[in-house]
């Protein structure tokens, strides 16, 4: 790895490109899956974090998980929407990053995930790192590099 690429990777801080917790649509432990479906539909996101009252991260829930949970063998069991809780349906095995994780770990994680949740040192949810924000940052860094080194593409 060239020196410049190495320092670029080391200088990008996850905290600089994080979408902060107060701007992240989420649901809470104890919410019905009906409420989660409403949040997902209204926000336009296909997956959101599940937090508790202390902002600890418990999992991720998506519209696909909710729909899967109400599909019975013979019919769609709509009554489950009000009886099932988000914790009955969410995915608990999720990738997580710490605030001081290397940018490279974030980059690696968003290859297979549209976003990754970031926690602070006490395990409190700080926000999310999205594929879009990572691509924007890399694009900006590459453009700066091209400009500073006077590189011309034909
Ligand atoms: P993007 O890379 O911006 O397309 O975002 C990828 C995914 O991250 C979205 O599909 C959502 O699941 C999640 N996401 C992005 N921004 C937010 C937000 N403000 N609140 C909740 N989830 C978000």
PDB file of C-alpha atoms and ligand atoms in Angstrom:
ATOM      1  CA  UNK A   1       0.000   0.000   0.000  1.00  0.00           C
ATOM      2  CA  UNK A   2       1.450   3.389  -0.942  1.00  0.00           C
ATOM      3  CA  UNK A   3       2.203   5.895   1.827  1.00  0.00           C
ATOM      4  CA  UNK A   4      -0.493   8.274   0.580  1.00  0.00           C
ATOM      5  CA  UNK A   5      -3.171   5.594   0.466  1.00  0.00           C
ATOM      6  CA  UNK A   6      -2.205   4.394   3.922  1.00  0.00           C
ATOM      7  CA  UNK A   7      -2.377   7.888   5.436  1.00  0.00           C
ATOM      8  CA  UNK A   8      -5.682   8.578   3.658  1.00  0.00           C
ATOM      9  CA  UNK A   9      -7.179   5.417   5.194  1.00  0.00           C
ATOM     10  CA  UNK A  10      -5.796   6.285   8.636  1.00  0.00           C
ATOM     11  CA  UNK A  11      -6.942   9.898   8.574  1.00  0.00           C
ATOM     12  CA  UNK A  12     -10.599   9.224   7.828  1.00  0.00           C
ATOM     13  CA  UNK A  13     -12.434   8.970  11.146  1.00  0.00           C
ATOM     14  CA  UNK A  14     -15.661   7.044  11.448  1.00  0.00           C
ATOM     15  CA  UNK A  15     -17.032   9.839  13.653  1.00  0.00           C
ATOM     16  CA  UNK A  16     -16.601  12.301  10.737  1.00  0.00           C
ATOM     17  CA  UNK A  17     -18.874  10.403   8.362  1.00  0.00           C
ATOM     18  CA  UNK A  18     -21.343   8.986  10.856  1.00  0.00           C
ATOM     19  CA  UNK A  19     -25.087   9.693  10.606  1.00  0.00           C
ATOM     20  CA  UNK A  20     -25.674  10.624  14.278  1.00  0.00           C
ATOM     21  CA  UNK A  21     -28.149   8.698  16.430  1.00  0.00           C
ATOM     22  CA  UNK A  22     -30.641  11.588  16.608  1.00  0.00           C
ATOM     23  CA  UNK A  23     -30.998  11.504  12.796  1.00  0.00           C
ATOM     24  CA  UNK A  24     -31.409   7.733  12.552  1.00  0.00           C
ATOM     25  CA  UNK A  25     -34.943   6.334  12.269  1.00  0.00           C
ATOM     26  CA  UNK A  26     -35.225   3.459  14.765  1.00  0.00           C
ATOM     27  CA  UNK A  27     -37.690   1.359  16.759  1.00  0.00           C
ATOM     28  CA  UNK A  28     -37.632   0.374  20.413  1.00  0.00           C
ATOM     29  CA  UNK A  29     -37.635  -2.949  22.195  1.00  0.00           C
ATOM     30  CA  UNK A  30     -41.261  -3.641  23.159  1.00  0.00           C
ATOM     31  CA  UNK A  31     -42.713  -1.988  20.045  1.00  0.00           C
ATOM     32  CA  UNK A  32     -45.128  -4.128  18.016  1.00  0.00           C
ATOM     33  CA  UNK A  33     -44.036  -5.205  14.549  1.00  0.00           C
ATOM     34  CA  UNK A  34     -47.027  -3.198  13.294  1.00  0.00           C
ATOM     35  CA  UNK A  35     -45.374  -0.043  14.661  1.00  0.00           C
ATOM     36  CA  UNK A  36     -42.036  -1.089  13.121  1.00  0.00           C
ATOM     37  CA  UNK A  37     -43.726  -1.574   9.731  1.00  0.00           C
ATOM     38  CA  UNK A  38     -45.161   1.932  10.039  1.00  0.00           C
ATOM     39  CA  UNK A  39     -41.727   3.432  10.852  1.00  0.00           C
ATOM     40  CA  UNK A  40     -40.104   1.530   7.961  1.00  0.00           C
ATOM     41  CA  UNK A  41     -42.798   2.525   5.491  1.00  0.00           C
ATOM     42  CA  UNK A  42     -42.964   6.177   6.542  1.00  0.00           C
ATOM     43  CA  UNK A  43     -39.153   6.597   6.663  1.00  0.00           C
ATOM     44  CA  UNK A  44     -38.642   4.855   3.330  1.00  0.00           C
ATOM     45  CA  UNK A  45     -35.834   2.665   4.741  1.00  0.00           C
ATOM     46  CA  UNK A  46     -35.916  -1.081   4.348  1.00  0.00           C
ATOM     47  CA  UNK A  47     -34.069  -1.794   7.616  1.00  0.00           C
ATOM     48  CA  UNK A  48     -33.625   0.163  10.872  1.00  0.00           C
ATOM     49  CA  UNK A  49     -31.897  -0.413  14.242  1.00  0.00           C
ATOM     50  CA  UNK A  50     -33.723  -1.696  17.334  1.00  0.00           C
ATOM     51  CA  UNK A  51     -32.697   0.187  20.508  1.00  0.00           C
ATOM     52  CA  UNK A  52     -33.772   0.183  24.143  1.00  0.00           C
ATOM     53  CA  UNK A  53     -34.605   3.201  26.277  1.00  0.00           C
ATOM     54  CA  UNK A  54     -30.916   3.620  27.155  1.00  0.00           C
ATOM     55  CA  UNK A  55     -29.948   3.656  23.474  1.00  0.00           C
ATOM     56  CA  UNK A  56     -28.304   0.245  23.641  1.00  0.00           C
ATOM     57  CA  UNK A  57     -28.396  -1.577  20.306  1.00  0.00           C
ATOM     58  CA  UNK A  58     -30.254  -4.921  20.249  1.00  0.00           C
ATOM     59  CA  UNK A  59     -30.602  -5.732  16.555  1.00  0.00           C
ATOM     60  CA  UNK A  60     -31.926  -4.735  13.156  1.00  0.00           C
ATOM     61  CA  UNK A  61     -35.417  -5.127  11.753  1.00  0.00           C
ATOM     62  CA  UNK A  62     -36.568  -4.974   8.135  1.00  0.00           C
ATOM     63  CA  UNK A  63     -39.876  -5.047   6.261  1.00  0.00           C
ATOM     64  CA  UNK A  64     -38.828  -8.407   4.780  1.00  0.00           C
ATOM     65  CA  UNK A  65     -38.354  -9.901   8.296  1.00  0.00           C
ATOM     66  CA  UNK A  66     -41.772  -8.597   9.363  1.00  0.00           C
ATOM     67  CA  UNK A  67     -43.554  -9.954   6.285  1.00  0.00           C
ATOM     68  CA  UNK A  68     -41.814 -13.310   6.666  1.00  0.00           C
ATOM     69  CA  UNK A  69     -43.011 -13.514  10.297  1.00  0.00           C
ATOM     70  CA  UNK A  70     -46.696 -13.085   9.391  1.00  0.00           C
ATOM     71  CA  UNK A  71     -46.788 -15.507   6.473  1.00  0.00           C
ATOM     72  CA  UNK A  72     -48.640 -18.599   7.737  1.00  0.00           C
ATOM     73  CA  UNK A  73     -48.865 -21.848   5.775  1.00  0.00           C
ATOM     74  CA  UNK A  74     -52.241 -21.023   4.291  1.00  0.00           C
ATOM     75  CA  UNK A  75     -52.708 -17.305   4.767  1.00  0.00           C
ATOM     76  CA  UNK A  76     -51.163 -14.058   5.877  1.00  0.00           C
ATOM     77  CA  UNK A  77     -51.732 -13.861   9.640  1.00  0.00           C
ATOM     78  CA  UNK A  78     -52.368 -10.111   9.945  1.00  0.00           C
ATOM     79  CA  UNK A  79     -53.343 -10.468  13.618  1.00  0.00           C
ATOM     80  CA  UNK A  80     -49.668 -11.199  14.401  1.00  0.00           C
ATOM     81  CA  UNK A  81     -48.822  -7.596  13.499  1.00  0.00           C
ATOM     82  CA  UNK A  82     -50.173  -6.419  16.854  1.00  0.00           C
ATOM     83  CA  UNK A  83     -49.124  -9.402  18.992  1.00  0.00           C
ATOM     84  CA  UNK A  84     -45.499  -9.912  17.867  1.00  0.00           C
ATOM     85  CA  UNK A  85     -42.811  -7.583  19.241  1.00  0.00           C
ATOM     86  CA  UNK A  86     -39.783  -6.322  17.340  1.00  0.00           C
ATOM     87  CA  UNK A  87     -37.507  -8.481  19.527  1.00  0.00           C
ATOM     88  CA  UNK A  88     -39.392 -11.620  18.328  1.00  0.00           C
ATOM     89  CA  UNK A  89     -38.520 -10.883  14.714  1.00  0.00           C
ATOM     90  CA  UNK A  90     -35.324  -8.785  14.569  1.00  0.00           C
ATOM     91  CA  UNK A  91     -31.901 -10.059  13.579  1.00  0.00           C
ATOM     92  CA  UNK A  92     -29.628 -10.064  16.632  1.00  0.00           C
ATOM     93  CA  UNK A  93     -26.460 -11.218  14.868  1.00  0.00           C
ATOM     94  CA  UNK A  94     -25.410  -7.938  13.339  1.00  0.00           C
ATOM     95  CA  UNK A  95     -22.131  -6.275  12.454  1.00  0.00           C
ATOM     96  CA  UNK A  96     -21.091  -3.474  14.820  1.00  0.00           C
ATOM     97  CA  UNK A  97     -18.289  -0.942  14.832  1.00  0.00           C
ATOM     98  CA  UNK A  98     -16.792   1.099  17.651  1.00  0.00           C
ATOM     99  CA  UNK A  99     -16.326   4.864  17.313  1.00  0.00           C
ATOM    100  CA  UNK A 100     -12.554   4.355  17.129  1.00  0.00           C
ATOM    101  CA  UNK A 101     -12.700   1.484  14.601  1.00  0.00           C
ATOM    102  CA  UNK A 102     -10.506   1.882  11.535  1.00  0.00           C
ATOM    103  CA  UNK A 103     -12.163   3.318   8.427  1.00  0.00           C
ATOM    104  CA  UNK A 104     -10.992   0.192   6.608  1.00  0.00           C
ATOM    105  CA  UNK A 105     -13.201  -1.977   8.865  1.00  0.00           C
ATOM    106  CA  UNK A 106     -16.187   0.182   7.924  1.00  0.00           C
ATOM    107  CA  UNK A 107     -15.344  -0.125   4.247  1.00  0.00           C
ATOM    108  CA  UNK A 108     -15.050  -3.910   4.548  1.00  0.00           C
ATOM    109  CA  UNK A 109     -18.360  -4.170   6.432  1.00  0.00           C
ATOM    110  CA  UNK A 110     -20.440  -2.188   3.929  1.00  0.00           C
ATOM    111  CA  UNK A 111     -19.490  -4.540   1.098  1.00  0.00           C
ATOM    112  CA  UNK A 112     -22.188  -6.916   2.359  1.00  0.00           C
ATOM    113  CA  UNK A 113     -24.341  -4.491   4.396  1.00  0.00           C
ATOM    114  CA  UNK A 114     -26.027  -1.247   3.337  1.00  0.00           C
ATOM    115  CA  UNK A 115     -25.048   0.246   6.700  1.00  0.00           C
ATOM    116  CA  UNK A 116     -23.362  -0.662   9.958  1.00  0.00           C
ATOM    117  CA  UNK A 117     -24.248   0.489  13.487  1.00  0.00           C
ATOM    118  CA  UNK A 118     -21.617   2.301  15.529  1.00  0.00           C
ATOM    119  CA  UNK A 119     -21.375   2.192  19.333  1.00  0.00           C
ATOM    120  CA  UNK A 120     -19.316   4.222  21.780  1.00  0.00           C
ATOM    121  CA  UNK A 121     -17.010   2.770  24.418  1.00  0.00           C
ATOM    122  CA  UNK A 122     -19.913   2.225  26.821  1.00  0.00           C
ATOM    123  CA  UNK A 123     -21.862   0.272  24.216  1.00  0.00           C
ATOM    124  CA  UNK A 124     -24.332   3.084  23.566  1.00  0.00           C
ATOM    125  CA  UNK A 125     -25.614   3.550  20.018  1.00  0.00           C
ATOM    126  CA  UNK A 126     -23.901   6.538  18.346  1.00  0.00           C
ATOM    127  CA  UNK A 127     -25.257   6.283  14.821  1.00  0.00           C
ATOM    128  CA  UNK A 128     -24.795   4.479  11.531  1.00  0.00           C
ATOM    129  CA  UNK A 129     -22.170   4.366   8.836  1.00  0.00           C
ATOM    130  CA  UNK A 130     -23.811   3.957   5.443  1.00  0.00           C
ATOM    131  CA  UNK A 131     -22.432   2.702   2.157  1.00  0.00           C
ATOM    132  CA  UNK A 132     -23.454   6.043   0.618  1.00  0.00           C
ATOM    133  CA  UNK A 133     -21.449   8.156   3.125  1.00  0.00           C
ATOM    134  CA  UNK A 134     -18.409   5.893   2.677  1.00  0.00           C
ATOM    135  CA  UNK A 135     -18.589   6.138  -1.125  1.00  0.00           C
ATOM    136  CA  UNK A 136     -18.994   9.933  -0.909  1.00  0.00           C
ATOM    137  CA  UNK A 137     -15.898  10.183   1.303  1.00  0.00           C
ATOM    138  CA  UNK A 138     -13.772   7.928  -0.927  1.00  0.00           C
ATOM    139  CA  UNK A 139     -14.897   9.845  -4.007  1.00  0.00           C
ATOM    140  CA  UNK A 140     -13.912  13.140  -2.344  1.00  0.00           C
ATOM    141  CA  UNK A 141     -10.503  11.797  -1.276  1.00  0.00           C
ATOM    142  CA  UNK A 142      -9.768  10.442  -4.765  1.00  0.00           C
ATOM    143  CA  UNK A 143     -10.738  13.767  -6.372  1.00  0.00           C
ATOM    144  CA  UNK A 144      -8.489  15.661  -3.942  1.00  0.00           C
ATOM    145  CA  UNK A 145      -5.622  13.270  -4.682  1.00  0.00           C
ATOM    146  CA  UNK A 146      -6.071  13.687  -8.456  1.00  0.00           C
ATOM    147  CA  UNK A 147      -6.187  17.479  -8.112  1.00  0.00           C
ATOM    148  CA  UNK A 148      -3.154  17.719  -5.783  1.00  0.00           C
ATOM    149  CA  UNK A 149      -1.033  15.435  -7.971  1.00  0.00           C
ATOM    150  CA  UNK A 150      -2.105  17.090 -11.205  1.00  0.00           C
ATOM    151  CA  UNK A 151      -3.227  13.792 -12.708  1.00  0.00           C
ATOM    152  CA  UNK A 152      -4.997  13.998 -16.071  1.00  0.00           C
ATOM    153  CA  UNK A 153      -7.171  11.245 -17.474  1.00  0.00           C
ATOM    154  CA  UNK A 154      -7.598  11.262 -21.227  1.00  0.00           C
TER     155      UNK A 154
HETATM  156  P1  LIG B   1     -27.875   4.699   1.965  1.00  0.00           P
HETATM  157  O1  LIG B   1     -26.467   4.213   1.846  1.00  0.00           O
HETATM  158  O2  LIG B   1     -27.996   6.158   2.312  1.00  0.00           O
HETATM  159  O3  LIG B   1     -28.736   4.277   0.815  1.00  0.00           O
HETATM  160  O4  LIG B   1     -28.513   3.952   3.255  1.00  0.00           O
HETATM  161  C1  LIG B   1     -28.467   2.559   3.318  1.00  0.00           C
HETATM  162  C2  LIG B   1     -29.420   2.069   4.391  1.00  0.00           C
HETATM  163  O5  LIG B   1     -29.028   2.655   5.629  1.00  0.00           O
HETATM  164  C3  LIG B   1     -30.872   2.465   4.217  1.00  0.00           C
HETATM  165  O6  LIG B   1     -31.569   1.571   3.392  1.00  0.00           O
HETATM  166  C4  LIG B   1     -31.371   2.365   5.633  1.00  0.00           C
HETATM  167  O7  LIG B   1     -31.638   1.014   5.974  1.00  0.00           O
HETATM  168  C5  LIG B   1     -30.189   2.851   6.420  1.00  0.00           C
HETATM  169  N1  LIG B   1     -30.299   4.282   6.698  1.00  0.00           N
HETATM  170  C6  LIG B   1     -29.711   5.320   6.045  1.00  0.00           C
HETATM  171  N2  LIG B   1     -30.012   6.506   6.623  1.00  0.00           N
HETATM  172  C7  LIG B   1     -30.817   6.213   7.667  1.00  0.00           C
HETATM  173  C8  LIG B   1     -31.500   6.998   8.677  1.00  0.00           C
HETATM  174  N3  LIG B   1     -31.385   8.336   8.725  1.00  0.00           N
HETATM  175  N4  LIG B   1     -32.252   6.349   9.589  1.00  0.00           N
HETATM  176  C9  LIG B   1     -32.365   4.998   9.560  1.00  0.00           C
HETATM  177  N5  LIG B   1     -31.747   4.207   8.654  1.00  0.00           N
HETATM  178  C10 LIG B   1     -31.005   4.797   7.713  1.00  0.00           C
END
